[in-house]
Coordinates of C-alpha atoms in Angstrom, one line a residue:
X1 CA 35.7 -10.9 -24.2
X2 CA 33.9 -8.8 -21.6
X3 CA 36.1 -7.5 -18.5
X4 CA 34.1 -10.0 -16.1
X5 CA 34.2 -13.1 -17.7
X6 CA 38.6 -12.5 -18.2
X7 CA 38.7 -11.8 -14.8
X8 CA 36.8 -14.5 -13.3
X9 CA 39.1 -16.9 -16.1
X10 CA 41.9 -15.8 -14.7
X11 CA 41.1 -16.2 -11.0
X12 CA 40.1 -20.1 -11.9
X13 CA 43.4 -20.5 -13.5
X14 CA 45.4 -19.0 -10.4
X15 CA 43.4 -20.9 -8.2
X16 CA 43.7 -23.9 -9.9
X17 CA 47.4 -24.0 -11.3
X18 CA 49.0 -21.8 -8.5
X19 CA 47.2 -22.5 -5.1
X20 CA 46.7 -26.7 -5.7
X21 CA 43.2 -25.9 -5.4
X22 CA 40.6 -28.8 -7.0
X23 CA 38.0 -27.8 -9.5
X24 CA 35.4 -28.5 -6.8
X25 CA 36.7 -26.4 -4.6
X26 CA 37.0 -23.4 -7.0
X27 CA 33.6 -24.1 -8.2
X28 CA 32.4 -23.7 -4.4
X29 CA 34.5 -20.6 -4.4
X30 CA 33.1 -18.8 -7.6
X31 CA 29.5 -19.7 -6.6
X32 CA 29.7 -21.9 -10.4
X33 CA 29.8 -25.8 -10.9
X34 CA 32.0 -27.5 -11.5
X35 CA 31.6 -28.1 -15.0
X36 CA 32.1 -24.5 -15.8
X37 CA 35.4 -24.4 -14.0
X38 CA 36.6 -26.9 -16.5
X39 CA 35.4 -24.7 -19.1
X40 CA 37.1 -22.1 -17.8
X41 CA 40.3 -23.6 -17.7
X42 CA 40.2 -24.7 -21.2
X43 CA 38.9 -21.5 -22.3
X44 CA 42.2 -20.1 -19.9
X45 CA 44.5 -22.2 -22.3
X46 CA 42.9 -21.2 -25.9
X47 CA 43.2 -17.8 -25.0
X48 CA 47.0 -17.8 -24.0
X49 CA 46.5 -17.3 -20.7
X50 CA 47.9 -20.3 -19.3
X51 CA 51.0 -22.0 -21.5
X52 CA 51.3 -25.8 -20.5
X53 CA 55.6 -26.6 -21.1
X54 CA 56.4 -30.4 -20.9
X55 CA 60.1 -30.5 -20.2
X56 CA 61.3 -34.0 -21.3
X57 CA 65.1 -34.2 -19.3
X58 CA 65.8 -37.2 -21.6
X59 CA 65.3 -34.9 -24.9
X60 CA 67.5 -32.6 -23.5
X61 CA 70.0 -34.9 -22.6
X62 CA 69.7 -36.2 -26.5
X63 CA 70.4 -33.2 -27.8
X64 CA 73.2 -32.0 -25.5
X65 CA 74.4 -35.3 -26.4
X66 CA 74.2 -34.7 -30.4
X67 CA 75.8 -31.7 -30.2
X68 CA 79.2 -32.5 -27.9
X69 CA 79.3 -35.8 -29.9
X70 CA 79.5 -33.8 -33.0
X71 CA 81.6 -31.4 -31.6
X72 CA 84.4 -33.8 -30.7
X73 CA 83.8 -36.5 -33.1
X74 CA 82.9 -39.1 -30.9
X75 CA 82.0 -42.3 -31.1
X76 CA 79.5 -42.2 -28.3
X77 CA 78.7 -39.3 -25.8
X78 CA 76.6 -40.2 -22.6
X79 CA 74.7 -37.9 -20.6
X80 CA 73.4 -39.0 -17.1
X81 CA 70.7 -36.9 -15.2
X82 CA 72.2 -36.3 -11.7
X83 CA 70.0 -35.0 -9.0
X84 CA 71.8 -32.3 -8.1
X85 CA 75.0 -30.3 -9.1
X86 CA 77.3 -31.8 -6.0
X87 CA 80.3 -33.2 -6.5
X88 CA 79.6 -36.6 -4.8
X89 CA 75.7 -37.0 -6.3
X90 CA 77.4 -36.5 -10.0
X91 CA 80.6 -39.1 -9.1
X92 CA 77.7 -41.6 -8.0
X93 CA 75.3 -41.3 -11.0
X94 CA 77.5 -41.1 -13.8
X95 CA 79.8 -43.9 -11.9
X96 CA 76.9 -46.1 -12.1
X97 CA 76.2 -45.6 -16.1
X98 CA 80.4 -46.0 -16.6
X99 CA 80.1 -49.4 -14.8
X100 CA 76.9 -50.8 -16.7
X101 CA 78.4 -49.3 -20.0
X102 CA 82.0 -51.5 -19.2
X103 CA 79.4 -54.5 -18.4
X104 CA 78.0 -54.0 -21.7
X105 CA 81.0 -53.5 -23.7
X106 CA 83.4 -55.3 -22.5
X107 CA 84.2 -58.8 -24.4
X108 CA 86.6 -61.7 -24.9
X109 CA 90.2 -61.0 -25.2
X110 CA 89.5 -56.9 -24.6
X111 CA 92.8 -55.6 -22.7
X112 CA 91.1 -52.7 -20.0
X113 CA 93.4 -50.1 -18.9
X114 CA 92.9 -47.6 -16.4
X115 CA 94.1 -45.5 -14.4
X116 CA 92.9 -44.0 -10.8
X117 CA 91.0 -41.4 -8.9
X118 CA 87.3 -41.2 -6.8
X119 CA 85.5 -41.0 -10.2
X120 CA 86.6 -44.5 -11.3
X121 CA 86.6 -45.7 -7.8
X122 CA 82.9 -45.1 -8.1
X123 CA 82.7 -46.8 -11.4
X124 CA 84.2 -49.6 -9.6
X125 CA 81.9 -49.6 -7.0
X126 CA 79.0 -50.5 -9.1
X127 CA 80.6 -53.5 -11.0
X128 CA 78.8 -56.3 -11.5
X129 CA 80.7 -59.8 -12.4
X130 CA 80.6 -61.1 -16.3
X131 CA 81.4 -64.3 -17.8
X132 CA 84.1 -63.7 -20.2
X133 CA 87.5 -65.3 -21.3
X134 CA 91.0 -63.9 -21.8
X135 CA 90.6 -60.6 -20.3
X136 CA 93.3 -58.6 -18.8
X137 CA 93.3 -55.5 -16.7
X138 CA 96.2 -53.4 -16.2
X139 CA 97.1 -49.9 -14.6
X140 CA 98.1 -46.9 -17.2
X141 CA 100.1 -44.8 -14.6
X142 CA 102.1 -45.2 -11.4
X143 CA 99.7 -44.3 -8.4
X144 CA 101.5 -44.5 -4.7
X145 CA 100.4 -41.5 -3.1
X146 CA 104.2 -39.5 -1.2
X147 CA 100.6 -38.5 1.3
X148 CA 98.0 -40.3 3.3
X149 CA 95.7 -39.5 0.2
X150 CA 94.2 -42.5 -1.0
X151 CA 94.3 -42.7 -5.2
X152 CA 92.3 -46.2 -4.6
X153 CA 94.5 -47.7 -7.6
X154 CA 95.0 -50.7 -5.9
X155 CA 91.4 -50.5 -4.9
X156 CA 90.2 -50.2 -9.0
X157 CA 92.5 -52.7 -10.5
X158 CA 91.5 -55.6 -8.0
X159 CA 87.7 -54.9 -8.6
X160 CA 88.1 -54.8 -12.1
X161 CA 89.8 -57.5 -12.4
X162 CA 87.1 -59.6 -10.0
X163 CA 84.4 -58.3 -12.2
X164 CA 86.4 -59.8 -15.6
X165 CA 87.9 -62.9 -14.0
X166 CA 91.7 -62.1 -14.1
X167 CA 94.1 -60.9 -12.2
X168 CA 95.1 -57.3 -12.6
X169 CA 98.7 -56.1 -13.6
X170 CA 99.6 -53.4 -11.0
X171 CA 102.2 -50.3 -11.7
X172 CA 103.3 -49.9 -7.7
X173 CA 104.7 -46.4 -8.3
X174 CA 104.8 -43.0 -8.1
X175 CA 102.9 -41.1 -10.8
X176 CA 105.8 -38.4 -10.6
X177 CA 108.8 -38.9 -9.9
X178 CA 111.7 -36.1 -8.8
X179 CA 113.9 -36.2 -12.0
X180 CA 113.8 -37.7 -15.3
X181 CA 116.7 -39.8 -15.1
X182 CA 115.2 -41.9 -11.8
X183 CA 112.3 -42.2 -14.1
X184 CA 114.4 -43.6 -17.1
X185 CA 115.9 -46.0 -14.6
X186 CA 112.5 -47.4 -13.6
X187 CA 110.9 -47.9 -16.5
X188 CA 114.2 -49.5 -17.3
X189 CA 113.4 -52.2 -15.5
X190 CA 111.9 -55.4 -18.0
X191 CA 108.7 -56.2 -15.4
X192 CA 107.7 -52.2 -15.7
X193 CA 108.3 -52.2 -19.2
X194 CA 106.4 -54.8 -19.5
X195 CA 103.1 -53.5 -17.3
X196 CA 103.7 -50.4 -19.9
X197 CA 104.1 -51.8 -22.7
X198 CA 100.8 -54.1 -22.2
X199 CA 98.9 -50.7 -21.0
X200 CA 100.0 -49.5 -24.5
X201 CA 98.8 -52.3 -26.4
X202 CA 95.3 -52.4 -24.7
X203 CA 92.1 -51.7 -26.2
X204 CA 90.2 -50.3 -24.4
X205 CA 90.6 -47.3 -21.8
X206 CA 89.2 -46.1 -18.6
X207 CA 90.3 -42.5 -17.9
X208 CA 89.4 -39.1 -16.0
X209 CA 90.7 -36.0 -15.7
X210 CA 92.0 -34.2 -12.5
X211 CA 91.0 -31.6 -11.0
X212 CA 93.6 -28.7 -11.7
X213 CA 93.2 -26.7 -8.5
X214 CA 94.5 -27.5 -5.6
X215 CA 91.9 -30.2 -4.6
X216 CA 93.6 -32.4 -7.3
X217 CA 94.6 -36.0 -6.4
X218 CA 97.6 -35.5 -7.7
X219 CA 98.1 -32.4 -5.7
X220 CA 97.1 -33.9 -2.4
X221 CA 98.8 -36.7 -3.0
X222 CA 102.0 -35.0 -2.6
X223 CA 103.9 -35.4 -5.9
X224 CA 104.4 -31.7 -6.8
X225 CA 106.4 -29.1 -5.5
X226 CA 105.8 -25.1 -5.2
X227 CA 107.6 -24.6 -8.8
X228 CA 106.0 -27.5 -10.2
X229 CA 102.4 -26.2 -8.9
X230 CA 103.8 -22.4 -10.6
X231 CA 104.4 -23.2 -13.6
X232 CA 101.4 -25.3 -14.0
X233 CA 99.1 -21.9 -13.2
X234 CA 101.6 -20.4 -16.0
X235 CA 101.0 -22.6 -18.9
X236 CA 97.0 -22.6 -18.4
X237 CA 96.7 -25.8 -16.9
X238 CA 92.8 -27.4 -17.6
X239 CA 93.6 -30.8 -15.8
X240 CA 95.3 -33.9 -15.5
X241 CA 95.0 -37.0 -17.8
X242 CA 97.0 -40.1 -16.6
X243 CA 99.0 -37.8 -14.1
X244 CA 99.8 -35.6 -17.3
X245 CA 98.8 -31.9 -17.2
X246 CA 97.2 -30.7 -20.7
X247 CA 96.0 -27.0 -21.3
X248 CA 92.1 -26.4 -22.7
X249 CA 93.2 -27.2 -26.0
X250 CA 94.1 -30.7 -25.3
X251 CA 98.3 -29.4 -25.2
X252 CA 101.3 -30.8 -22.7
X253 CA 101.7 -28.0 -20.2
X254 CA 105.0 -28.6 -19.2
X255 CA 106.8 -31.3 -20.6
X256 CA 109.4 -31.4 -18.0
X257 CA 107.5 -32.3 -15.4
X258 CA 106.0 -35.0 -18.2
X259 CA 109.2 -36.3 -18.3
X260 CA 109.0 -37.4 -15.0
X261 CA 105.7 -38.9 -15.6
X262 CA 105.3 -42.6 -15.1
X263 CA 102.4 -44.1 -17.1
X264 CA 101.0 -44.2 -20.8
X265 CA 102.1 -41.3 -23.2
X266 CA 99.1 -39.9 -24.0
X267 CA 99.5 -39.9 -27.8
X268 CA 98.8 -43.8 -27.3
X269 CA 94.9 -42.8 -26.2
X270 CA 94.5 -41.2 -29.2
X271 CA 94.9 -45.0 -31.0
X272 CA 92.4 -47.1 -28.7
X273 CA 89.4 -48.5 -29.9
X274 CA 87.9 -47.1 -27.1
X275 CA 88.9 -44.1 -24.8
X276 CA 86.6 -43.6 -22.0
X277 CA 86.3 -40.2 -20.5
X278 CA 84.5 -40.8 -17.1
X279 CA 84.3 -37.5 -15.8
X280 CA 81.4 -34.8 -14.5
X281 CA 81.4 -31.2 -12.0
X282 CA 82.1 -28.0 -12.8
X283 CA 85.3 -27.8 -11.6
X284 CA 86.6 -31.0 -14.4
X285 CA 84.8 -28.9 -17.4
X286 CA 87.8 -27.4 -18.5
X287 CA 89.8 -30.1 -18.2
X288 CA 86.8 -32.7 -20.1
X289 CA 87.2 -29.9 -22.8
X290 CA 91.1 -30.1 -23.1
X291 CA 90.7 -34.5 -23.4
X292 CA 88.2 -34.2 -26.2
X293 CA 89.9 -31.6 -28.0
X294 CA 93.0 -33.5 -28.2
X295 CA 91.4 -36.8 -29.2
X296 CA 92.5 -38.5 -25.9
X297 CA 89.0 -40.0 -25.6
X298 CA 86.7 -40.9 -28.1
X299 CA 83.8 -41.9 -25.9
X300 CA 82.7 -39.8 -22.7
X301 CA 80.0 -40.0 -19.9
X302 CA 79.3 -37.4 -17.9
X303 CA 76.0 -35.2 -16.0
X304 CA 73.7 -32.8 -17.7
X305 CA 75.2 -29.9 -15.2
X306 CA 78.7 -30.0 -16.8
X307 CA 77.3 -31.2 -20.4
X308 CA 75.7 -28.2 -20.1
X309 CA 78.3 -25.8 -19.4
X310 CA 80.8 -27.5 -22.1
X311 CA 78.1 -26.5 -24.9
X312 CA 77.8 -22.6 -23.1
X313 CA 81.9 -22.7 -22.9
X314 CA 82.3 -23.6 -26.9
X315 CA 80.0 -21.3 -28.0
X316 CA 81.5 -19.2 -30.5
X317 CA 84.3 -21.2 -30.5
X318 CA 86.1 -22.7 -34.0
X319 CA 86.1 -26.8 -33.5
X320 CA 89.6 -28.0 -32.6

C-alpha cells in the first residue's frame, strides 16, 4: 500500500472514531464521497489499523463469578455491576439484588436469620412483601449500640418480618459484653436461650462482614476498648462476622473477646442450607475473603469492583 493512500486511511479513521465526525462530513473534508469514506474505514479495519473491542460487563461478571464460586465452593456467587467504586452506590446496588434474591428464595416454613449493619439495612430497604406461611425471622447477635450509632437491628428485623408476614424475634443486647461471666448470665436466661437457640436452628442466613478499621459498626458503636482494639490489629484481624472477629483465613482472632460475644457461634453458619454473604467495597475484601474461606457462607453477592480484587488477592494463593 502506497504512502498516500495509508495516510489518507488513517486520517478517515481518526476523524471518524476519534473526533465524532460523520462520514459526510469527512467526505467533505477529504474532497472524496462518501462512499469512499466507508471504504476506507473498512479497508482501516482489514488492515489492523483500527481494532473494534466489545466489552460485555455481563461476561465479565460470569466469569469472575465462575472462578470465586469455584474458589470457595459455593453454591451460588452473585456479581452486581455498580456504577461506581463508592461505598454507598455499591451498598445500594448489591442491596437491591440481596433483596430480590431473598424474594425469590425464600419459602414456606424457611426460619431467616440475620444479623445487622448498613449493608443489610439496604437489603431491607428494597423488600417487597410475599405471600408465604410459617415463616419466622429472628436476630443472630445482640445489637444495642453503648453510642448514638445506629446498627438499624431493630430497623431489619421489623422489615423482614413485614415482608414475610410474622413477627420478628428480637435479641435486645449488646453484641459485646465487658466479661464472660455477665455474658454466661444472659444467655442464662430461658427467653435468650431461646431467641438463640431458634437463630441456631434456622435455615437460612443473612450476614455481612464488618469493616475492621476503625469505621466498623462495631467500633463506633462503642463496644470495644483500647486493648480490645490492640489486640485485634495483633492477630490480623480481616473483619467481623456476627460481632465475631476472624483473621483472612476465616480463624477466631481472639477468643476472649468471643467469649464475650452474644449471638450465633459461627461454626453453626457453616451448617445452614443457606449462608448469605451480603457484602461489597474495598475496604470488606479482606474480610469477604476470611468468611468464604472458613465456610461461614456458602452463597455471596457482591460488586464487580471488590469481585475483582478478591480474584487479584488469591492469585497465587493455595485454595483454603
Amino acid at each position: 500500500m502506497d504512502a498516500t493512500k495509508l495516510k489518507r486511511i488513517v486520517r478517515a479513521a481518526k476523524m471518524y472514531y476519534q473526533l465524532d465526525y460523520s462520514q459526510q462530513q469527512i467526505a467533505a473534508e477529504l474532497g472524496i464521497s462518501r462512499p469512499s469514506v466507508s471504504r476506507l474505514l473498512h479497508e482501516a479495519k482489514e488492515q489492523g489499523i483500527v481494532r473494534v473491542e466489545i466489552i460485555d460487563p455481563t461476561e465479565d461478571a460470569e466469569k469472575l463469578s465462575d472462578v470465586i464460586r469455584r474458589r470457595y465452593g459455593l453454591a451460588e456467587c452473585i456479581i452486581v455491576s455498580a456504577s461506581s467504586r463508592d461505598d454507598a452506590t455499591i451498598k445500594t446496588a448489591i442491596g437491591k439484588r440481596a433483596a430480590a434474591y431473598l424474594r425469590d428464595t425464600v419459602k414456606d416454613g424457611d426460619t431467616i436469620g440475620a444479623t445487622w449493619g448498613t449493608t443489610l439495612y439496604e437489603v431491607t430497604r428494597h423488600l417487597t412483601p410475599k405471600h408465604v406461611n410459617g415463616v419466622k425471622v429472628v436476630q443472630l447477635n445482640g445489637g444495642v449500640s453503648h453510642s448514638e450509632t445506629n446498627t438499624y437491628a431493630h430497623d431489619i428485623l421489623n422489615r423482614l418480618g413485614e415482608t414475610f408476614s410474622t413477627a420478628p424475634h428480637f435479641l435486645p443486647l449488646p453484641a459485646v459484653v465487658d466479661h464472660p461471666v455477665v455474658k454466661e448470665a444472659i444467655v442464662a436466661d430461658r427467653h435468650i436461650r431461646r431467641t438463640l437457640d431458634l437463630g441456631k436452628k434456622a435455615n437460612l442466613a443473612l450476614i455481612t462482614v464488618g469493616d475492621r478499621t476503625d469505621n466498623s459498626s462495631l467500633v463506633q458503636a462503642g463496644y470495644f476498648t483500647e486493648e480490645d482494639l490492640k489486640v485485634l490489629k495483633e492477630k490480623g484481624a480481616a473483619g467481623d462476622i456476627c460481632s465475631t472477629f476472624i483473621d483472612r483465613s476465616g480463624r477466631i482472632c481472639n477468643e476472649t473477646l468471643a467469649a464475650r460475644t452474644i449471638g450465633i457461634e459461627l461454626d453453626d453458619l457453616r451448617k445452614k442450607e443457606r449462608s448469605v454473604l451480603v457484602a461489597g467495597g474495598l475496604n470488606k475484601v479482606e474480610g469477604i475473603i476470611g468468611a468464604l474461606n472458613g465456610g461461614y457462607a456458602n452463597v455471596l453477592i457482591t460488586d464487580q469492583f471488590t469481585a475483582e480484587s478478591m480474584v487479584e488477592r488469591q492469585t497465587g494463593e493455595a485454595p483454603a
